Amino acid sequence: MKKNWLGFLPLVCMVYCLWMFTDLDVSAKENGLNEFSVQVTNVSNGYTYTVNWWQKQESPVENEYYMTLPYSAKGQLLTADISGDADMFLNGEEMKNGSIIDCLSEGENHISCSGEQYALYVMYGSDIPTVHIATESGSLDKVYADKSYKEPGYVVIQNDEGIVYTGDLEYIKGRGNSTWENFVKKPFNIKFKEKVNLFDMGQAKKWCLLANSLDDTLIRSKLVSDLADKVGIHFSSKSVILDLYVDSEYIGNYTLMESVEIGTNRVNITDLEELNEIANPDVDFETLPLGGVRGEESYAQNGSYKWVELPRTLNIISGGYLIEYELASRYDEEASGFVSLYGQPVILKSPEHASKEQGEYISSYYQDFEDAARNSDGYNEKGKHYSQYIDVDSMAKMYVFQEYLKNLDAGLTSFYYYKDVDGKLVAAPAWDFDSAFGRRYVRNDVKMYEPTGTWAASGKLHNELENKSTILSIMCRHVEFRELAQQQWKEYFEPNVEWLLSSLDELYANCQASIIADKCRWKDAGNYNETAEFIDVGIYKLHKFITERSLFMSETFSEEKCCIGYQVNGGEGGMYDLEFYDKGSTIPTMPNAFTNGDKVFLGWNTKANGKGESYENGAEITLKENTILYAQWEKDSIKGIFESFMKGILRK
């Protein structure tokens, strides 16, 4: 089978085939242009592969066609292999079998076929890697029809130094949610039959091809994944920008990125899925019975979890897990997961096929963390602080990262944790950046394209979940967490602002021609020059947003800023002030909103035991540093003291 694909796509250096797409308009088909095809062969080495021409996806112009050729085609002498009876002239020169094509110049070319005139605009990609995929069926039709369909194929990958890899693809399939459903340019997952080390990113079988349809610049995914790695977010996915061709069709500019999965060169922790497979050899996990709460409304069953009925289970349950927050509407699609008591849907990316014991353990562990985080003092009913469940440094860094990006999905979806054996939750890796750094979008009355203002610190779960705060917003209620966030910005992010802006400029310079070709293909941005101008504007806006956002973050997280927090100190309720104030500012304390049974609120104090500075309800306070005010209540009776003592004993 491979030899047949290579006969169809003996691709290594350079080949172009000019035949018609099946979706061209009727007039184009009637004029005879589809009666011939042209295969162009690289004279210097004899290798061939084909590249179809295409029309604009939006607002196609009659008799106007485009061809995108790899950068490596520049300057090559090409020979023509013509089939069909129609007479063809390229830029006034008649084309015959064996003709040398030395006039396929960049820009506008002219084709005459049976007396009909056509404009062919030739574009060459940037000096970036190129991926050519030949599918087994010869098209992506089945993949486009069903995102889960897996199409086998063969792949050749090359860069400026030559061939990087040739070999079988186990499959290419669709990926993503809104990006798959709402855009004509589709993202893909690919899986090799063997582990492959692509561009020094480490051996792995699974890789992602991100379409970046939400991003006019096409470089955000690469730029932000590099930033995540630079600031030290654990197991950040590495990436490469490239041009993608499938079955001779130019698909566009894509970001090849490491998939988020457990593995030696990915999230390098204990692989529970692999251990489950070892414990259950020769078992098809996809056919096993499913346990737990399921169905379209399962996301609304707070405190529930779901699992797979494995024939044999392991004693290892404390790690490793890779879990992800997901939107309620997508929760039912996953094999294993849980919904917290607060209503947060969480899916198990690994082990995907979790046992009941594993599902019960990780849902209970997460619940203890969530309970502690939601309490104003940071402790749950077991008397444990949230820092006993999570690597707080990683959480603070992830918060600052998401806040800096002003990422639409911050703490909502595509938000990961991992947990190794006997370890804590770690907020990592970072993922999904095409809605970052200034997306033209408004949510909860927040304009995401404005470089000022906080977002992650006050973010809400999806609208259908009734105005509940995200975990990042919940964590920001704790003064000590925001203090740590200040330190993270100062130590890791602020020193890398200039590097980030320089990286943006360098990426654009290296990829400009490819980005223009992609936007000509998929977006109605006008002709070549208008498209280039359109992208220049997008790059300018991105550069401007990052510059202004960096200034806002430095001001907000300045050492000259401080914050104030309120703790119930024995009662119930929540009071939160998420503002940062200039040191030395005088502000009124918030009116008490806590309750403590029938006890009377007496005022605020800087010490829980009341031996610090006292403030009446609503009194002004001068903030010299990060400050916590503790509610003071009338003293307990002897009975109350005894009940509190016994409650503490029971907790232990």
XYZ file of C-alpha atoms in Angstrom:
652
model
C 0.000 0.000 0.000
C 2.829 2.367 0.835
C 4.260 1.954 -2.670
C 0.924 2.988 -4.170
C 0.904 6.131 -2.043
C 4.445 6.907 -3.087
C 3.403 6.437 -6.694
C 0.672 8.992 -6.071
C 2.932 11.157 -3.934
C 6.616 10.330 -4.427
C 7.154 13.447 -2.491
C 10.407 14.689 -1.321
C 11.420 17.798 -3.060
C 9.088 19.354 -5.458
C 6.082 18.672 -7.618
C 3.063 20.478 -8.672
C -0.124 19.231 -10.199
C -2.650 21.692 -11.589
C -6.011 19.966 -11.515
C -9.403 21.139 -10.335
C -10.830 20.897 -6.826
C -14.215 19.191 -6.674
C -15.747 22.267 -5.033
C -15.046 24.736 -7.882
C -18.018 26.499 -9.401
C -19.813 25.085 -12.446
C -18.516 27.689 -14.888
C -14.944 26.713 -14.099
C -15.701 23.068 -14.816
C -17.463 23.829 -18.088
C -14.589 25.784 -19.579
C -12.343 22.748 -20.063
C -9.645 23.648 -17.552
C -10.149 20.345 -15.736
C -9.348 18.345 -18.882
C -5.647 18.324 -18.204
C -3.237 18.112 -15.376
C 0.343 19.225 -15.061
C 2.896 17.392 -12.981
C 6.120 19.225 -12.378
C 9.308 17.372 -11.471
C 12.414 18.732 -9.800
C 15.138 18.480 -12.426
C 18.031 18.511 -9.987
C 17.134 15.255 -8.232
C 14.161 13.765 -10.037
C 11.924 13.608 -6.974
C 8.301 14.538 -7.472
C 5.225 15.386 -5.504
C 2.113 17.252 -6.449
C 0.567 20.511 -5.330
C -2.886 21.492 -6.541
C -3.919 25.010 -7.218
C -6.805 26.478 -5.289
C -9.351 29.275 -5.211
C -10.001 31.561 -2.276
C -12.241 29.932 0.303
C -14.144 33.185 0.814
C -15.276 35.299 -2.153
C -13.601 33.323 -4.964
C -13.045 35.216 -8.217
C -13.907 33.506 -11.520
C -10.851 32.424 -13.530
C -8.519 33.438 -10.673
C -6.481 30.705 -9.055
C -3.623 30.399 -6.580
C -0.783 27.999 -5.993
C 1.325 27.809 -2.843
C 4.691 26.137 -3.299
C 7.215 25.246 -0.615
C 10.121 27.581 -0.085
C 12.458 24.865 -1.356
C 10.881 25.199 -4.833
C 12.341 28.663 -5.352
C 14.896 28.775 -8.139
C 14.302 25.197 -9.247
C 14.121 24.221 -12.910
C 11.001 22.134 -13.373
C 9.868 19.788 -16.125
C 6.269 19.343 -17.215
C 4.394 16.115 -17.727
C 1.161 17.064 -19.459
C -1.894 14.874 -19.962
C -5.122 15.789 -21.709
C -5.938 17.117 -25.154
C -6.356 20.820 -24.406
C -3.757 23.290 -25.664
C -2.077 25.044 -22.771
C 0.105 28.122 -22.652
C 1.836 29.368 -19.513
C 2.873 33.018 -19.691
C 2.725 32.799 -23.487
C 4.840 29.643 -23.769
C 3.239 26.456 -24.979
C 3.453 23.602 -22.490
C 4.284 20.091 -23.723
C 5.538 16.916 -22.106
C 9.095 17.493 -20.948
C 8.904 21.255 -21.205
C 11.223 23.073 -18.844
C 9.299 25.474 -16.655
C 11.501 28.361 -15.727
C 8.795 30.994 -15.765
C 6.562 29.912 -12.871
C 7.398 33.166 -11.175
C 6.168 34.475 -7.843
C 3.105 36.645 -8.268
C 0.718 36.714 -11.226
C 1.111 34.190 -14.036
C -1.150 33.760 -17.052
C -2.599 30.514 -18.371
C -4.432 30.024 -21.652
C -6.439 26.848 -22.131
C -8.671 26.258 -25.179
C -8.926 29.991 -25.694
C -9.955 30.703 -22.085
C -7.716 32.977 -19.986
C -6.835 32.411 -16.337
C -4.774 34.219 -13.743
C -2.565 32.013 -11.590
C -1.031 33.681 -8.555
C 2.007 31.758 -7.364
C 3.164 32.126 -3.767
C 6.133 30.507 -2.106
C 6.033 29.610 1.552
C 8.484 30.764 4.185
C 11.728 28.995 4.982
C 9.985 26.786 7.525
C 9.387 23.014 7.690
C 6.920 21.389 5.303
C 4.722 18.370 6.036
C 3.260 16.346 3.145
C 0.641 13.720 3.959
C -0.826 11.205 1.509
C -3.978 9.612 2.921
C -4.886 6.003 2.197
C -8.184 7.006 0.577
C -6.724 9.939 -1.304
C -8.786 12.596 0.477
C -9.816 13.977 3.862
C -13.523 13.710 3.049
C -14.234 11.116 5.753
C -12.228 13.068 8.319
C -14.133 16.265 7.552
C -17.422 14.353 7.801
C -16.585 12.803 11.194
C -14.051 14.343 13.568
C -13.397 10.985 15.232
C -12.681 9.146 11.964
C -9.066 7.971 11.719
C -7.582 8.038 8.219
C -4.294 6.126 7.704
C -1.595 7.687 5.571
C 2.029 8.279 4.717
C 4.042 11.348 5.627
C 7.193 13.133 4.496
C 8.557 15.969 6.614
C 11.322 18.247 5.434
C 13.070 21.430 6.492
C 15.864 23.552 5.051
C 18.355 20.753 5.707
C 16.358 18.125 3.810
C 14.180 15.201 4.784
C 13.417 15.019 8.506
C 11.181 11.947 8.435
C 9.355 9.606 6.071
C 7.036 6.861 7.228
C 3.548 5.602 7.954
C 0.896 7.522 9.818
C -1.378 5.383 11.937
C -3.949 8.109 11.398
C -4.845 11.718 10.851
C -8.108 12.793 12.508
C -9.968 15.924 13.525
C -9.382 17.651 16.860
C -10.715 20.586 18.861
C -14.222 21.693 19.702
C -15.311 25.170 18.637
C -12.365 25.440 16.250
C -13.472 22.243 14.507
C -17.145 23.130 14.413
C -16.974 26.807 13.464
C -14.117 27.209 10.964
C -13.455 25.855 7.472
C -9.738 25.474 8.197
C -9.622 22.461 10.517
C -7.146 21.375 13.209
C -5.902 17.777 13.291
C -4.328 15.128 15.490
C -1.800 12.801 13.921
C -0.337 9.582 15.271
C 2.739 7.834 13.909
C 3.106 4.063 13.975
C 6.409 4.514 15.764
C 7.754 7.112 18.156
C 9.312 9.996 16.274
C 11.592 12.786 17.503
C 10.463 15.768 15.438
C 12.611 18.901 15.539
C 14.302 17.824 18.781
C 11.022 17.851 20.712
C 11.461 14.281 21.945
C 10.215 10.840 20.946
C 6.427 10.490 20.777
C 3.714 9.026 18.575
C 0.981 11.628 19.027
C 1.197 15.213 17.773
C -1.216 18.082 17.200
C -1.576 20.246 14.100
C -3.199 23.484 15.280
C -5.012 25.541 12.654
C -5.050 28.762 14.755
C -8.226 29.901 12.999
C -9.016 32.441 15.725
C -5.625 34.098 15.326
C -5.082 36.538 12.470
C -1.323 36.402 13.040
C -1.041 32.578 13.241
C 1.877 32.873 15.672
C 0.185 33.117 19.067
C 0.284 29.373 19.773
C 4.019 29.194 19.141
C 4.757 32.503 20.880
C 2.834 31.653 24.040
C 4.031 28.049 24.269
C 7.578 29.417 24.131
C 6.670 31.885 26.891
C 5.275 29.077 29.058
C 8.549 27.214 28.706
C 10.579 30.367 29.348
C 8.865 31.181 32.656
C 9.092 27.594 33.883
C 5.577 26.176 33.609
C 6.144 22.444 34.005
C 6.099 20.216 30.912
C 5.188 23.054 28.544
C 4.368 21.801 25.044
C 7.023 22.663 22.484
C 6.002 23.654 18.981
C 7.106 24.391 15.408
C 5.354 26.475 12.739
C 5.141 24.740 9.343
C 3.270 24.472 6.038
C 0.918 21.507 5.605
C -0.001 19.715 2.380
C -2.461 16.806 2.320
C -3.108 14.783 -0.842
C -1.421 17.458 -2.962
C -3.617 20.203 -1.506
C -2.091 23.158 0.310
C -3.918 23.133 3.652
C -2.136 26.104 5.195
C 0.142 27.351 7.925
C -0.080 25.150 11.035
C 1.581 24.843 14.430
C 2.900 21.358 15.111
C 2.701 20.975 18.880
C 3.356 18.253 21.397
C 0.063 16.778 22.538
C -0.818 16.975 26.219
C -0.312 13.432 27.472
C 1.707 11.424 29.973
C 5.004 10.234 28.539
C 8.754 10.374 28.944
C 9.002 13.416 26.672
C 5.658 14.933 27.622
C 4.167 15.047 31.144
C 6.779 12.781 32.666
C 4.974 11.158 35.587
C 3.730 7.660 36.412
C 1.518 6.441 33.578
C -1.558 4.913 35.220
C -3.183 4.206 31.863
C -0.192 2.112 30.850
C -0.249 0.300 34.208
C -3.965 -0.391 33.754
C -3.193 -1.902 30.351
C -0.415 -4.054 31.817
C -2.806 -5.308 34.478
C -5.417 -6.095 31.813
C -3.560 -7.553 28.815
C -5.521 -8.377 25.677
C -8.485 -6.314 26.899
C -10.141 -3.808 24.570
C -10.836 -0.928 26.961
C -13.269 0.659 24.504
C -15.667 -2.270 24.912
C -15.693 -2.406 28.735
C -18.817 -1.512 30.746
C -18.987 2.029 32.058
C -19.735 2.895 35.666
C -20.832 5.968 37.551
C -23.120 8.875 36.726
C -23.485 9.460 32.975
C -25.807 11.052 30.451
C -26.405 14.491 28.974
C -27.174 16.007 32.376
C -24.358 14.262 34.248
C -22.417 17.534 34.440
C -25.111 18.824 36.788
C -24.713 15.935 39.267
C -22.411 17.624 41.759
C -20.217 15.243 43.713
C -20.527 12.444 41.144
C -17.824 10.583 39.274
C -17.590 8.050 36.451
C -15.179 5.252 35.619
C -14.584 2.162 33.488
C -15.205 -1.339 34.846
C -11.698 -2.774 34.547
C -11.445 -6.572 35.029
C -8.376 -6.130 37.228
C -7.450 -3.087 39.280
C -4.214 -1.807 40.732
C -3.255 -0.906 44.263
C -1.537 2.213 42.864
C -4.092 4.999 43.037
C -2.265 8.106 44.319
C -0.792 8.961 40.880
C -0.216 9.695 38.115
C -3.196 11.643 36.932
C -3.604 14.218 34.214
C -6.890 16.055 34.660
C -8.532 18.935 32.808
C -11.381 21.348 33.467
C -14.008 21.046 30.771
C -17.181 22.850 29.790
C -20.347 21.244 31.068
C -21.618 20.570 27.544
C -18.578 18.399 26.750
C -18.305 16.423 29.977
C -20.515 13.526 28.857
C -18.203 12.744 25.905
C -15.389 11.516 28.167
C -14.942 7.994 29.549
C -13.764 9.015 33.042
C -14.176 12.118 35.145
C -15.982 13.763 38.037
C -18.014 16.800 38.976
C -17.008 18.594 42.154
C -19.494 19.560 44.834
C -19.077 23.137 43.626
C -20.120 22.097 40.124
C -16.770 22.003 38.314
C -16.678 19.303 35.586
C -13.258 17.613 35.446
C -12.197 14.996 32.916
C -9.455 12.427 33.327
C -7.130 12.765 30.350
C -5.073 9.994 31.911
C -5.899 7.400 32.896
C -8.609 7.811 30.295
C -10.006 4.451 31.365
C -9.839 4.894 35.129
C -10.953 2.220 37.547
C -13.597 2.950 40.140
C -10.932 3.162 42.841
C -8.872 5.598 40.785
C -11.884 7.770 39.972
C -12.944 7.812 43.606
C -9.451 8.708 44.816
C -8.726 11.630 42.476
C -12.221 13.108 42.800
C -11.972 12.955 46.605
C -8.466 14.456 46.587
C -9.551 17.297 44.323
C -12.640 17.894 46.449
C -10.510 18.329 49.581
C -8.427 20.919 47.706
C -11.479 22.752 46.425
C -13.108 22.803 49.875
C -9.988 24.331 51.392
C -9.575 26.891 48.613
C -13.193 28.039 48.868
C -13.017 28.671 52.604
C -11.843 32.165 53.489
C -9.101 30.869 55.803
C -7.876 28.291 53.266
C -8.694 25.262 55.453
C -11.210 22.498 54.808
C -13.282 20.578 57.334
C -10.404 18.138 57.817
C -8.294 21.000 59.125
C -5.953 20.926 56.099
C -4.796 23.981 54.162
C -5.066 24.114 50.349
C -1.260 24.179 50.169
C -1.273 20.581 51.426
C -3.005 19.533 48.211
C -1.476 21.704 45.514
C 1.917 23.058 44.524
C 1.013 26.677 45.241
C 3.955 28.107 43.291
C 2.732 26.364 40.138
C -0.805 27.642 40.728
C 0.376 31.224 41.266
C 2.526 31.050 38.136
C -0.360 29.655 36.117
C -2.638 32.417 37.403
C -0.155 35.144 36.408
C 0.339 33.460 33.026
C -3.403 33.375 32.317
C -3.903 36.907 33.616
C -1.042 38.222 31.470
C -2.528 36.574 28.373
C -5.994 37.822 29.329
C -6.932 34.370 28.121
C -10.632 33.887 27.492
C -10.541 30.292 28.803
C -8.527 31.038 31.962
C -9.505 28.519 34.657
C -12.491 27.457 32.583
C -11.404 24.919 29.995
C -8.087 23.612 28.618
C -6.833 24.049 32.192
C -4.685 21.137 33.368
C -3.259 19.626 36.538
C -1.067 16.607 36.953
C -0.504 14.541 40.095
C 2.240 11.967 40.448
C 2.376 9.110 42.964
C 2.195 10.536 46.493
C 2.583 14.042 45.055
C 0.449 17.167 45.086
C -1.578 18.631 42.248
C 0.575 20.775 39.952
C -1.067 23.410 37.744
C 0.463 22.448 34.375
C 0.946 22.129 31.491
C -0.376 25.282 29.798
C -2.513 24.803 26.702
C -4.758 26.547 24.128
C -3.608 30.075 23.331
C -5.418 31.239 20.186
C -7.792 33.286 22.381
C -4.908 34.973 24.201
C -3.362 38.429 24.031
C -6.233 40.534 22.789
C -8.964 38.407 21.221
C -11.781 40.524 19.848
C -14.381 39.282 22.305
C -16.538 40.445 25.208
C -17.551 38.179 28.077
C -19.161 39.120 31.384
C -18.888 42.764 30.244
C -15.089 42.441 30.065
C -13.490 43.514 26.788
C -10.801 40.937 26.165
C -9.098 43.173 23.593
C -8.406 45.942 26.086
C -4.894 45.587 27.561
C -5.902 46.909 30.982
C -8.055 45.338 33.685
C -7.948 41.947 35.349
C -9.811 38.939 34.006
C -8.606 35.703 35.563
C -8.868 37.172 39.083
C -12.611 37.606 38.718
C -13.453 35.027 36.046
C -16.674 33.041 36.097
C -17.490 29.526 35.023
C -19.529 29.089 31.899
C -22.772 31.094 31.833
C -24.879 27.985 32.247
C -23.305 27.382 35.651
C -24.960 30.373 37.304
C -22.266 32.936 37.873
C -19.855 30.731 39.809
C -16.219 31.781 40.102
C -13.377 29.891 38.449
C -10.684 28.315 40.594
C -8.287 31.155 39.728
C -10.766 33.704 41.010
C -11.276 31.624 44.150
C -7.535 31.412 44.786
C -7.152 35.170 44.331
C -9.370 35.707 47.359
C -6.435 34.626 49.499
C -4.019 37.461 50.240
C -1.036 35.135 50.547
C -1.775 33.749 47.081
C -1.883 37.198 45.515
C 1.336 38.068 47.285
C 2.916 35.003 45.711
C 1.517 36.070 42.324
C 3.294 39.409 42.721
C 6.552 37.568 43.276
C 5.990 35.315 40.264
C 5.434 38.288 37.954
C 8.483 40.102 39.246
C 10.808 37.101 39.090
C 9.728 35.240 35.967
C 7.533 37.354 33.695
C 8.664 40.953 33.897
C 12.297 40.129 32.970
C 11.073 38.361 29.802
C 8.880 41.085 28.296
C 11.561 42.302 25.890
C 12.389 38.721 24.947
C 8.698 38.101 24.197
C 8.396 41.149 21.938
C 11.615 40.253 20.120
C 10.360 36.689 19.653
C 7.136 38.036 18.149
C 9.054 40.114 15.605
C 11.373 37.222 14.760
C 8.541 34.732 14.303
C 6.710 37.070 11.972
C 9.817 37.778 9.930
C 10.477 34.048 9.550
C 6.874 33.103 8.708
C 5.455 36.117 6.875
C 5.198 34.581 3.393
C 3.547 31.445 4.780
C 1.079 33.469 6.858
C 0.096 35.538 3.812
C -0.450 32.387 1.748
C -2.632 30.884 4.492
C -4.780 33.991 4.827
C -5.171 34.225 1.054
C -6.358 30.612 1.165
C -8.798 30.801 4.042
C -9.733 34.391 4.834
C -11.276 37.025 2.598
C -8.571 39.594 3.238
C -8.355 40.831 -0.368
C -5.575 40.340 -2.883
C -1.974 39.516 -2.021
C -0.977 43.076 -1.076
C -4.188 43.656 0.871
C -3.666 40.381 2.721
C -0.107 41.335 3.634
C -1.367 44.668 4.955
C -4.125 42.891 6.908
C -1.566 40.670 8.632
C 0.783 43.594 9.297
C -2.070 45.287 11.147
C -2.684 42.120 13.174
C 0.986 41.904 14.140
C 1.030 45.583 15.086
C -2.038 45.126 17.295
C -0.514 42.066 18.964
C 2.755 43.910 19.604
C 0.864 46.895 20.996
C -1.348 44.723 23.210
C 1.602 42.846 24.726
C 3.472 46.112 25.344
C 0.528 47.766 27.088
C -0.527 44.606 28.906
C 2.999 44.224 30.280
C 2.894 47.768 31.645
C -0.478 47.093 33.264
C 0.774 43.881 34.861
C 3.929 45.565 36.173
C 1.856 48.322 37.695
C -0.710 45.934 39.165
C 1.850 43.531 40.630
C 4.291 46.225 41.680
C 6.104 45.955 45.005
C 4.507 49.322 45.758
C 1.066 47.722 45.667
C -0.673 45.795 48.428
C -4.003 44.106 48.979
C -6.469 43.428 51.770
C -8.326 40.292 52.723
C -11.161 39.424 55.099
C -11.464 36.221 57.092
C -14.565 34.986 58.828
C -12.630 33.662 61.833
C -15.085 31.008 62.942
C -18.240 32.008 61.096
C -19.549 31.524 57.582
C -19.731 33.467 54.342
C -17.405 35.147 51.892
C -16.027 38.673 51.565
C -13.477 39.507 48.888
C -11.647 42.603 47.764
C -9.631 41.733 44.666
C -8.134 45.202 44.174
C -4.481 46.145 44.537
C -3.887 49.449 46.312
C -0.921 51.801 46.473
C 0.992 51.349 49.689
C -0.039 54.091 52.065
C -3.576 54.272 50.660
C -6.389 54.852 53.113
C -9.568 52.934 52.318
C -12.759 52.110 54.235
C -13.099 48.543 55.427
C -15.884 46.597 53.782
C -19.122 46.309 55.775
C -19.297 42.901 57.446
C -21.161 40.253 55.444
C -20.098 37.240 57.536
C -22.391 35.392 59.911
C -21.605 33.308 62.994
C -24.831 31.851 64.296
C -26.388 34.154 66.861
C -23.095 35.799 67.747
C -22.725 39.535 67.420
C -20.048 40.937 65.101
C -17.744 43.209 67.124
C -15.425 44.580 64.427
C -12.147 43.808 62.643
C -8.670 43.055 63.913
C -5.337 42.386 62.236
C -4.908 39.322 64.471
C -7.290 36.380 64.696
C -7.073 36.461 68.516
C -7.971 40.154 68.600
C -4.575 41.284 69.914
C -3.635 43.324 66.846
C -4.981 46.636 65.549
C -8.760 46.950 65.795
C -11.144 48.642 63.356
C -14.826 49.315 63.588
C -17.119 48.121 60.834
C -16.598 50.484 57.862
C -13.698 52.336 59.513
C -10.813 53.573 57.395
C -7.525 51.679 57.315
C -4.153 52.771 55.953
C -2.548 49.933 54.012
C 1.201 49.753 54.509
C 1.493 46.115 53.406
C -0.656 43.145 52.455
C -3.221 42.985 55.259
C -5.744 40.445 56.522
C -8.600 41.554 58.759
C -10.216 38.947 60.992
C -13.822 39.204 62.051
C -14.255 39.489 65.816
C -17.271 37.935 67.494
C -18.713 38.015 70.959
C -17.032 35.435 73.139
C -18.278 31.844 73.319
C -20.200 30.564 76.266
C -18.772 27.603 78.250
C -21.048 25.342 76.215
C -19.827 26.854 72.945
C -16.189 26.426 73.946
C -16.785 22.752 74.774
C -18.569 22.148 71.433
C -15.742 23.825 69.506
C -13.201 21.717 71.408
C -15.009 18.476 70.570
C -15.357 19.519 66.921
C -11.611 20.018 66.739
C -10.984 16.598 68.292
C -13.298 14.946 65.755
C -11.502 16.652 62.872
C -8.248 15.136 64.031
